[in-house]
Amino acid sequence: MSLAIALAATKGGCGKSTLTACLAVHAASDRTRVAIIDLDPQGSIRPWWKLRDAENPGLFTGITSLAEDIAFLKDNGWSYIFVDTPPGNIEIVEEAIASVDIALIPSRPSPVDILAMRPTIDACRNAGTPFAFIVNCYDPTWKISASAVGALEIDGPVLPPPIHYRAAYTSAMTLGKTGPESQDRKQAKACKDEIAALWASVLRAADGSQ
């Protein structure tokens, strides 16, 4: 099975690139061929990938026809293709959503972030692309966190588990790593468990949408 997945949101700062890196590295951990298509030239995926210095996941830039390039990668043995989208450019986000099998919409658990997801939700519905939310930077001590999940569920499924606010996710990116690869063993274990569970939820959601 080949699967193309967009991490899509017009709002910046919701964790698209960090989640793209975490999920892609996890998906590639059993030597499955995984590709990342970076549509954000100002984002963090390219410097992260250069620091990582590894062929899997592979990074692809300079895309001219996203749908055709995704089809090419699928035809050439890439099992999972992650598309990282830029903030503030609805045209690119719309193209990405229309070109993939499923869109994942990360959102921080705040009213401002949730309201900012509306253009992305509309783009998914207009394209007929299945989508699901990921709650990112979750803190169970914040009362608003639980209500945020309920607010998102009005518009679509929220994949478990929420990704907790952990310093390891951010600090590891600056070293070409991901949260589950953090030098802090306790945080690495927590991140690894979260990302593994989230990836299982993504695969279930994708399977149910096909």
mmCIF file with all atom_site columns, N, CA and C in Angstrom, residues 35-85:
data_model
loop_
_atom_site.group_PDB
_atom_site.id
_atom_site.type_symbol
_atom_site.label_atom_id
_atom_site.label_alt_id
_atom_site.label_comp_id
_atom_site.label_asym_id
_atom_site.label_entity_id
_atom_site.label_seq_id
_atom_site.pdbx_PDB_ins_code
_atom_site.Cartn_x
_atom_site.Cartn_y
_atom_site.Cartn_z
_atom_site.occupancy
_atom_site.B_iso_or_equiv
_atom_site.pdbx_formal_charge
_atom_site.auth_seq_id
_atom_site.auth_comp_id
_atom_site.auth_asym_id
_atom_site.auth_atom_id
_atom_site.pdbx_PDB_model_num
ATOM 1   N N  . ALA A 1 35 ? 9.003  9.073  2.027   1.00 0.00 ? 35 ALA A N  1
ATOM 2   C CA . ALA A 1 35 ? 9.393  10.334 1.396   1.00 0.00 ? 35 ALA A CA 1
ATOM 3   C C  . ALA A 1 35 ? 8.729  11.497 2.117   1.00 0.00 ? 35 ALA A C  1
ATOM 4   N N  . ILE A 1 36 ? 9.467  12.602 2.193   1.00 0.00 ? 36 ILE A N  1
ATOM 5   C CA . ILE A 1 36 ? 8.904  13.869 2.670   1.00 0.00 ? 36 ILE A CA 1
ATOM 6   C C  . ILE A 1 36 ? 8.982  14.860 1.521   1.00 0.00 ? 36 ILE A C  1
ATOM 7   N N  . ILE A 1 37 ? 7.849  15.456 1.192   1.00 0.00 ? 37 ILE A N  1
ATOM 8   C CA . ILE A 1 37 ? 7.819  16.540 0.220   1.00 0.00 ? 37 ILE A CA 1
ATOM 9   C C  . ILE A 1 37 ? 7.658  17.842 0.993   1.00 0.00 ? 37 ILE A C  1
ATOM 10  N N  . ASP A 1 38 ? 8.635  18.706 0.864   1.00 0.00 ? 38 ASP A N  1
ATOM 11  C CA . ASP A 1 38 ? 8.633  19.966 1.613   1.00 0.00 ? 38 ASP A CA 1
ATOM 12  C C  . ASP A 1 38 ? 8.167  21.095 0.710   1.00 0.00 ? 38 ASP A C  1
ATOM 13  N N  . LEU A 1 39 ? 6.992  21.628 1.008   1.00 0.00 ? 39 LEU A N  1
ATOM 14  C CA . LEU A 1 39 ? 6.440  22.732 0.223   1.00 0.00 ? 39 LEU A CA 1
ATOM 15  C C  . LEU A 1 39 ? 6.690  24.087 0.874   1.00 0.00 ? 39 LEU A C  1
ATOM 16  N N  . ASP A 1 40 ? 7.440  24.088 1.969   1.00 0.00 ? 40 ASP A N  1
ATOM 17  C CA . ASP A 1 40 ? 7.701  25.330 2.705   1.00 0.00 ? 40 ASP A CA 1
ATOM 18  C C  . ASP A 1 40 ? 9.194  25.647 2.682   1.00 0.00 ? 40 ASP A C  1
ATOM 19  N N  . PRO A 1 41 ? 9.654  26.466 1.719   1.00 0.00 ? 41 PRO A N  1
ATOM 20  C CA . PRO A 1 41 ? 11.094 26.746 1.620   1.00 0.00 ? 41 PRO A CA 1
ATOM 21  C C  . PRO A 1 41 ? 11.663 27.488 2.822   1.00 0.00 ? 41 PRO A C  1
ATOM 22  N N  . GLN A 1 42 ? 10.801 28.130 3.611   1.00 0.00 ? 42 GLN A N  1
ATOM 23  C CA . GLN A 1 42 ? 11.262 28.857 4.796   1.00 0.00 ? 42 GLN A CA 1
ATOM 24  C C  . GLN A 1 42 ? 11.102 28.036 6.072   1.00 0.00 ? 42 GLN A C  1
ATOM 25  N N  . GLY A 1 43 ? 10.689 26.791 5.933   1.00 0.00 ? 43 GLY A N  1
ATOM 26  C CA . GLY A 1 43 ? 10.393 25.973 7.109   1.00 0.00 ? 43 GLY A CA 1
ATOM 27  C C  . GLY A 1 43 ? 11.603 25.266 7.683   1.00 0.00 ? 43 GLY A C  1
ATOM 28  N N  . SER A 1 44 ? 11.342 24.361 8.611   1.00 0.00 ? 44 SER A N  1
ATOM 29  C CA . SER A 1 44 ? 12.422 23.713 9.363   1.00 0.00 ? 44 SER A CA 1
ATOM 30  C C  . SER A 1 44 ? 12.759 22.313 8.875   1.00 0.00 ? 44 SER A C  1
ATOM 31  N N  . ILE A 1 45 ? 11.993 21.771 7.944   1.00 0.00 ? 45 ILE A N  1
ATOM 32  C CA . ILE A 1 45 ? 12.245 20.400 7.505   1.00 0.00 ? 45 ILE A CA 1
ATOM 33  C C  . ILE A 1 45 ? 13.585 20.279 6.776   1.00 0.00 ? 45 ILE A C  1
ATOM 34  N N  . ARG A 1 46 ? 13.896 21.216 5.889   1.00 0.00 ? 46 ARG A N  1
ATOM 35  C CA . ARG A 1 46 ? 15.141 21.100 5.110   1.00 0.00 ? 46 ARG A CA 1
ATOM 36  C C  . ARG A 1 46 ? 16.386 21.146 5.984   1.00 0.00 ? 46 ARG A C  1
ATOM 37  N N  . PRO A 1 47 ? 16.551 22.152 6.860   1.00 0.00 ? 47 PRO A N  1
ATOM 38  C CA . PRO A 1 47 ? 17.740 22.137 7.731   1.00 0.00 ? 47 PRO A CA 1
ATOM 39  C C  . PRO A 1 47 ? 17.767 20.930 8.653   1.00 0.00 ? 47 PRO A C  1
ATOM 40  N N  . TRP A 1 48 ? 16.600 20.492 9.128   1.00 0.00 ? 48 TRP A N  1
ATOM 41  C CA . TRP A 1 48 ? 16.538 19.287 9.967   1.00 0.00 ? 48 TRP A CA 1
ATOM 42  C C  . TRP A 1 48 ? 17.030 18.071 9.194   1.00 0.00 ? 48 TRP A C  1
ATOM 43  N N  . TRP A 1 49 ? 16.578 17.916 7.958   1.00 0.00 ? 49 TRP A N  1
ATOM 44  C CA . TRP A 1 49 ? 16.951 16.747 7.160   1.00 0.00 ? 49 TRP A CA 1
ATOM 45  C C  . TRP A 1 49 ? 18.448 16.755 6.845   1.00 0.00 ? 49 TRP A C  1
ATOM 46  N N  . LYS A 1 50 ? 19.004 17.929 6.568   1.00 0.00 ? 50 LYS A N  1
ATOM 47  C CA . LYS A 1 50 ? 20.447 18.015 6.295   1.00 0.00 ? 50 LYS A CA 1
ATOM 48  C C  . LYS A 1 50 ? 21.253 17.624 7.525   1.00 0.00 ? 50 LYS A C  1
ATOM 49  N N  . LEU A 1 51 ? 20.811 18.049 8.701   1.00 0.00 ? 51 LEU A N  1
ATOM 50  C CA . LEU A 1 51 ? 21.492 17.657 9.925   1.00 0.00 ? 51 LEU A CA 1
ATOM 51  C C  . LEU A 1 51 ? 21.376 16.163 10.173  1.00 0.00 ? 51 LEU A C  1
ATOM 52  N N  . ARG A 1 52 ? 20.262 15.598 9.769   1.00 0.00 ? 52 ARG A N  1
ATOM 53  C CA . ARG A 1 52 ? 20.019 14.176 10.014  1.00 0.00 ? 52 ARG A CA 1
ATOM 54  C C  . ARG A 1 52 ? 20.965 13.305 9.187   1.00 0.00 ? 52 ARG A C  1
ATOM 55  N N  . ASP A 1 53 ? 21.234 13.720 7.948   1.00 0.00 ? 53 ASP A N  1
ATOM 56  C CA . ASP A 1 53 ? 22.187 13.021 7.081   1.00 0.00 ? 53 ASP A CA 1
ATOM 57  C C  . ASP A 1 53 ? 21.834 11.542 6.938   1.00 0.00 ? 53 ASP A C  1
ATOM 58  N N  . ALA A 1 54 ? 20.602 11.274 6.512   1.00 0.00 ? 54 ALA A N  1
ATOM 59  C CA . ALA A 1 54 ? 20.140 9.904  6.292   1.00 0.00 ? 54 ALA A CA 1
ATOM 60  C C  . ALA A 1 54 ? 19.280 9.865  5.038   1.00 0.00 ? 54 ALA A C  1
ATOM 61  N N  . GLU A 1 55 ? 19.284 8.737  4.353   1.00 0.00 ? 55 GLU A N  1
ATOM 62  C CA . GLU A 1 55 ? 18.540 8.620  3.100   1.00 0.00 ? 55 GLU A CA 1
ATOM 63  C C  . GLU A 1 55 ? 17.072 8.289  3.314   1.00 0.00 ? 55 GLU A C  1
ATOM 64  N N  . ASN A 1 56 ? 16.722 7.738  4.456   1.00 0.00 ? 56 ASN A N  1
ATOM 65  C CA . ASN A 1 56 ? 15.343 7.345  4.724   1.00 0.00 ? 56 ASN A CA 1
ATOM 66  C C  . ASN A 1 56 ? 14.926 7.907  6.084   1.00 0.00 ? 56 ASN A C  1
ATOM 67  N N  . PRO A 1 57 ? 13.951 8.814  6.150   1.00 0.00 ? 57 PRO A N  1
ATOM 68  C CA . PRO A 1 57 ? 13.132 9.267  5.019   1.00 0.00 ? 57 PRO A CA 1
ATOM 69  C C  . PRO A 1 57 ? 13.892 10.162 4.047   1.00 0.00 ? 57 PRO A C  1
ATOM 70  N N  . GLY A 1 58 ? 13.471 10.084 2.774   1.00 0.00 ? 58 GLY A N  1
ATOM 71  C CA . GLY A 1 58 ? 14.061 10.943 1.763   1.00 0.00 ? 58 GLY A CA 1
ATOM 72  C C  . GLY A 1 58 ? 13.326 12.264 1.685   1.00 0.00 ? 58 GLY A C  1
ATOM 73  N N  . LEU A 1 59 ? 14.038 13.296 1.264   1.00 0.00 ? 59 LEU A N  1
ATOM 74  C CA . LEU A 1 59 ? 13.446 14.628 1.151   1.00 0.00 ? 59 LEU A CA 1
ATOM 75  C C  . LEU A 1 59 ? 13.379 15.048 -0.303  1.00 0.00 ? 59 LEU A C  1
ATOM 76  N N  . PHE A 1 60 ? 12.234 15.586 -0.716  1.00 0.00 ? 60 PHE A N  1
ATOM 77  C CA . PHE A 1 60 ? 12.031 16.045 -2.085  1.00 0.00 ? 60 PHE A CA 1
ATOM 78  C C  . PHE A 1 60 ? 11.550 17.492 -2.056  1.00 0.00 ? 60 PHE A C  1
ATOM 79  N N  . THR A 1 61 ? 12.218 18.332 -2.846  1.00 0.00 ? 61 THR A N  1
ATOM 80  C CA . THR A 1 61 ? 11.861 19.745 -2.940  1.00 0.00 ? 61 THR A CA 1
ATOM 81  C C  . THR A 1 61 ? 11.757 20.116 -4.419  1.00 0.00 ? 61 THR A C  1
ATOM 82  N N  . GLY A 1 62 ? 11.458 21.369 -4.690  1.00 0.00 ? 62 GLY A N  1
ATOM 83  C CA . GLY A 1 62 ? 11.376 21.815 -6.079  1.00 0.00 ? 62 GLY A CA 1
ATOM 84  C C  . GLY A 1 62 ? 10.264 21.139 -6.854  1.00 0.00 ? 62 GLY A C  1
ATOM 85  N N  . ILE A 1 63 ? 9.151  20.920 -6.192  1.00 0.00 ? 63 ILE A N  1
ATOM 86  C CA . ILE A 1 63 ? 8.018  20.238 -6.817  1.00 0.00 ? 63 ILE A CA 1
ATOM 87  C C  . ILE A 1 63 ? 7.349  21.156 -7.826  1.00 0.00 ? 63 ILE A C  1
ATOM 88  N N  . THR A 1 64 ? 7.050  20.610 -9.013  1.00 0.00 ? 64 THR A N  1
ATOM 89  C CA . THR A 1 64 ? 6.378  21.397 -10.048 1.00 0.00 ? 64 THR A CA 1
ATOM 90  C C  . THR A 1 64 ? 4.915  20.989 -10.219 1.00 0.00 ? 64 THR A C  1
ATOM 91  N N  . SER A 1 65 ? 4.635  19.705 -10.110 1.00 0.00 ? 65 SER A N  1
ATOM 92  C CA . SER A 1 65 ? 3.263  19.209 -10.184 1.00 0.00 ? 65 SER A CA 1
ATOM 93  C C  . SER A 1 65 ? 3.086  18.194 -9.067  1.00 0.00 ? 65 SER A C  1
ATOM 94  N N  . LEU A 1 66 ? 2.491  18.616 -7.967  1.00 0.00 ? 66 LEU A N  1
ATOM 95  C CA . LEU A 1 66 ? 2.456  17.794 -6.772  1.00 0.00 ? 66 LEU A CA 1
ATOM 96  C C  . LEU A 1 66 ? 1.761  16.460 -7.016  1.00 0.00 ? 66 LEU A C  1
ATOM 97  N N  . ALA A 1 67 ? 0.608  16.479 -7.634  1.00 0.00 ? 67 ALA A N  1
ATOM 98  C CA . ALA A 1 67 ? -0.131 15.233 -7.861  1.00 0.00 ? 67 ALA A CA 1
ATOM 99  C C  . ALA A 1 67 ? 0.686  14.258 -8.711  1.00 0.00 ? 67 ALA A C  1
ATOM 100 N N  . GLU A 1 68 ? 1.345  14.773 -9.750  1.00 0.00 ? 68 GLU A N  1
ATOM 101 C CA . GLU A 1 68 ? 2.158  13.910 -10.614 1.00 0.00 ? 68 GLU A CA 1
ATOM 102 C C  . GLU A 1 68 ? 3.377  13.382 -9.873  1.00 0.00 ? 68 GLU A C  1
ATOM 103 N N  . ASP A 1 69 ? 3.992  14.225 -9.051  1.00 0.00 ? 69 ASP A N  1
ATOM 104 C CA . ASP A 1 69 ? 5.172  13.787 -8.309  1.00 0.00 ? 69 ASP A CA 1
ATOM 105 C C  . ASP A 1 69 ? 4.816  12.747 -7.255  1.00 0.00 ? 69 ASP A C  1
ATOM 106 N N  . ILE A 1 70 ? 3.676  12.904 -6.620  1.00 0.00 ? 70 ILE A N  1
ATOM 107 C CA . ILE A 1 70 ? 3.227  11.892 -5.665  1.00 0.00 ? 70 ILE A CA 1
ATOM 108 C C  . ILE A 1 70 ? 2.970  10.572 -6.377  1.00 0.00 ? 70 ILE A C  1
ATOM 109 N N  . ALA A 1 71 ? 2.317  10.628 -7.531  1.00 0.00 ? 71 ALA A N  1
ATOM 110 C CA . ALA A 1 71 ? 2.060  9.412  -8.304  1.00 0.00 ? 71 ALA A CA 1
ATOM 111 C C  . ALA A 1 71 ? 3.375  8.737  -8.703  1.00 0.00 ? 71 ALA A C  1
ATOM 112 N N  . PHE A 1 72 ? 4.368  9.547  -9.095  1.00 0.00 ? 72 PHE A N  1
ATOM 113 C CA . PHE A 1 72 ? 5.682  9.005  -9.472  1.00 0.00 ? 72 PHE A CA 1
ATOM 114 C C  . PHE A 1 72 ? 6.329  8.284  -8.294  1.00 0.00 ? 72 PHE A C  1
ATOM 115 N N  . LEU A 1 73 ? 6.291  8.914  -7.119  1.00 0.00 ? 73 LEU A N  1
ATOM 116 C CA . LEU A 1 73 ? 6.885  8.294  -5.938  1.00 0.00 ? 73 LEU A CA 1
ATOM 117 C C  . LEU A 1 73 ? 6.169  6.993  -5.581  1.00 0.00 ? 73 LEU A C  1
ATOM 118 N N  . LYS A 1 74 ? 4.858  6.987  -5.667  1.00 0.00 ? 74 LYS A N  1
ATOM 119 C CA . LYS A 1 74 ? 4.104  5.763  -5.389  1.00 0.00 ? 74 LYS A CA 1
ATOM 120 C C  . LYS A 1 74 ? 4.486  4.658  -6.367  1.00 0.00 ? 74 LYS A C  1
ATOM 121 N N  . ASP A 1 75 ? 4.610  5.001  -7.644  1.00 0.00 ? 75 ASP A N  1
ATOM 122 C CA . ASP A 1 75 ? 4.938  4.011  -8.670  1.00 0.00 ? 75 ASP A CA 1
ATOM 123 C C  . ASP A 1 75 ? 6.361  3.470  -8.516  1.00 0.00 ? 75 ASP A C  1
ATOM 124 N N  . ASN A 1 76 ? 7.203  4.226  -7.785  1.00 0.00 ? 76 ASN A N  1
ATOM 125 C CA . ASN A 1 76 ? 8.604  3.834  -7.656  1.00 0.00 ? 76 ASN A CA 1
ATOM 126 C C  . ASN A 1 76 ? 8.966  3.332  -6.259  1.00 0.00 ? 76 ASN A C  1
ATOM 127 N N  . GLY A 1 77 ? 7.970  2.811  -5.572  1.00 0.00 ? 77 GLY A N  1
ATOM 128 C CA . GLY A 1 77 ? 8.253  2.057  -4.363  1.00 0.00 ? 77 GLY A CA 1
ATOM 129 C C  . GLY A 1 77 ? 8.303  2.815  -3.060  1.00 0.00 ? 77 GLY A C  1
ATOM 130 N N  . TRP A 1 78 ? 7.874  4.074  -3.063  1.00 0.00 ? 78 TRP A N  1
ATOM 131 C CA . TRP A 1 78 ? 7.826  4.814  -1.806  1.00 0.00 ? 78 TRP A CA 1
ATOM 132 C C  . TRP A 1 78 ? 6.479  4.526  -1.139  1.00 0.00 ? 78 TRP A C  1
ATOM 133 N N  . SER A 1 79 ? 6.518  3.917  0.024   1.00 0.00 ? 79 SER A N  1
ATOM 134 C CA . SER A 1 79 ? 5.283  3.454  0.668   1.00 0.00 ? 79 SER A CA 1
ATOM 135 C C  . SER A 1 79 ? 4.477  4.578  1.302   1.00 0.00 ? 79 SER A C  1
ATOM 136 N N  . TYR A 1 80 ? 5.181  5.503  1.956   1.00 0.00 ? 80 TYR A N  1
ATOM 137 C CA . TYR A 1 80 ? 4.500  6.614  2.622   1.00 0.00 ? 80 TYR A CA 1
ATOM 138 C C  . TYR A 1 80 ? 5.119  7.931  2.165   1.00 0.00 ? 80 TYR A C  1
ATOM 139 N N  . ILE A 1 81 ? 4.261  8.865  1.811   1.00 0.00 ? 81 ILE A N  1
ATOM 140 C CA . ILE A 1 81 ? 4.705  10.165 1.325   1.00 0.00 ? 81 ILE A CA 1
ATOM 141 C C  . ILE A 1 81 ? 4.047  11.236 2.191   1.00 0.00 ? 81 ILE A C  1
ATOM 142 N N  . PHE A 1 82 ? 4.873  11.974 2.907   1.00 0.00 ? 82 PHE A N  1
ATOM 143 C CA . PHE A 1 82 ? 4.381  13.042 3.775   1.00 0.00 ? 82 PHE A CA 1
ATOM 144 C C  . PHE A 1 82 ? 4.600  14.383 3.088   1.00 0.00 ? 82 PHE A C  1
ATOM 145 N N  . VAL A 1 83 ? 3.565  15.204 3.071   1.00 0.00 ? 83 VAL A N  1
ATOM 146 C CA . VAL A 1 83 ? 3.646  16.527 2.457   1.00 0.00 ? 83 VAL A CA 1
ATOM 147 C C  . VAL A 1 83 ? 3.521  17.573 3.556   1.00 0.00 ? 83 VAL A C  1
ATOM 148 N N  . ASP A 1 84 ? 4.593  18.339 3.743   1.00 0.00 ? 84 ASP A N  1
ATOM 149 C CA . ASP A 1 84 ? 4.605  19.400 4.754   1.00 0.00 ? 84 ASP A CA 1
ATOM 150 C C  . ASP A 1 84 ? 4.249  20.719 4.086   1.00 0.00 ? 84 ASP A C  1
ATOM 151 N N  . THR A 1 85 ? 3.189  21.363 4.562   1.00 0.00 ? 85 THR A N  1
ATOM 152 C CA . THR A 1 85 ? 2.679  22.563 3.904   1.00 0.00 ? 85 THR A CA 1
ATOM 153 C C  . THR A 1 85 ? 3.113  23.835 4.640   1.00 0.00 ? 85 THR A C  1
#
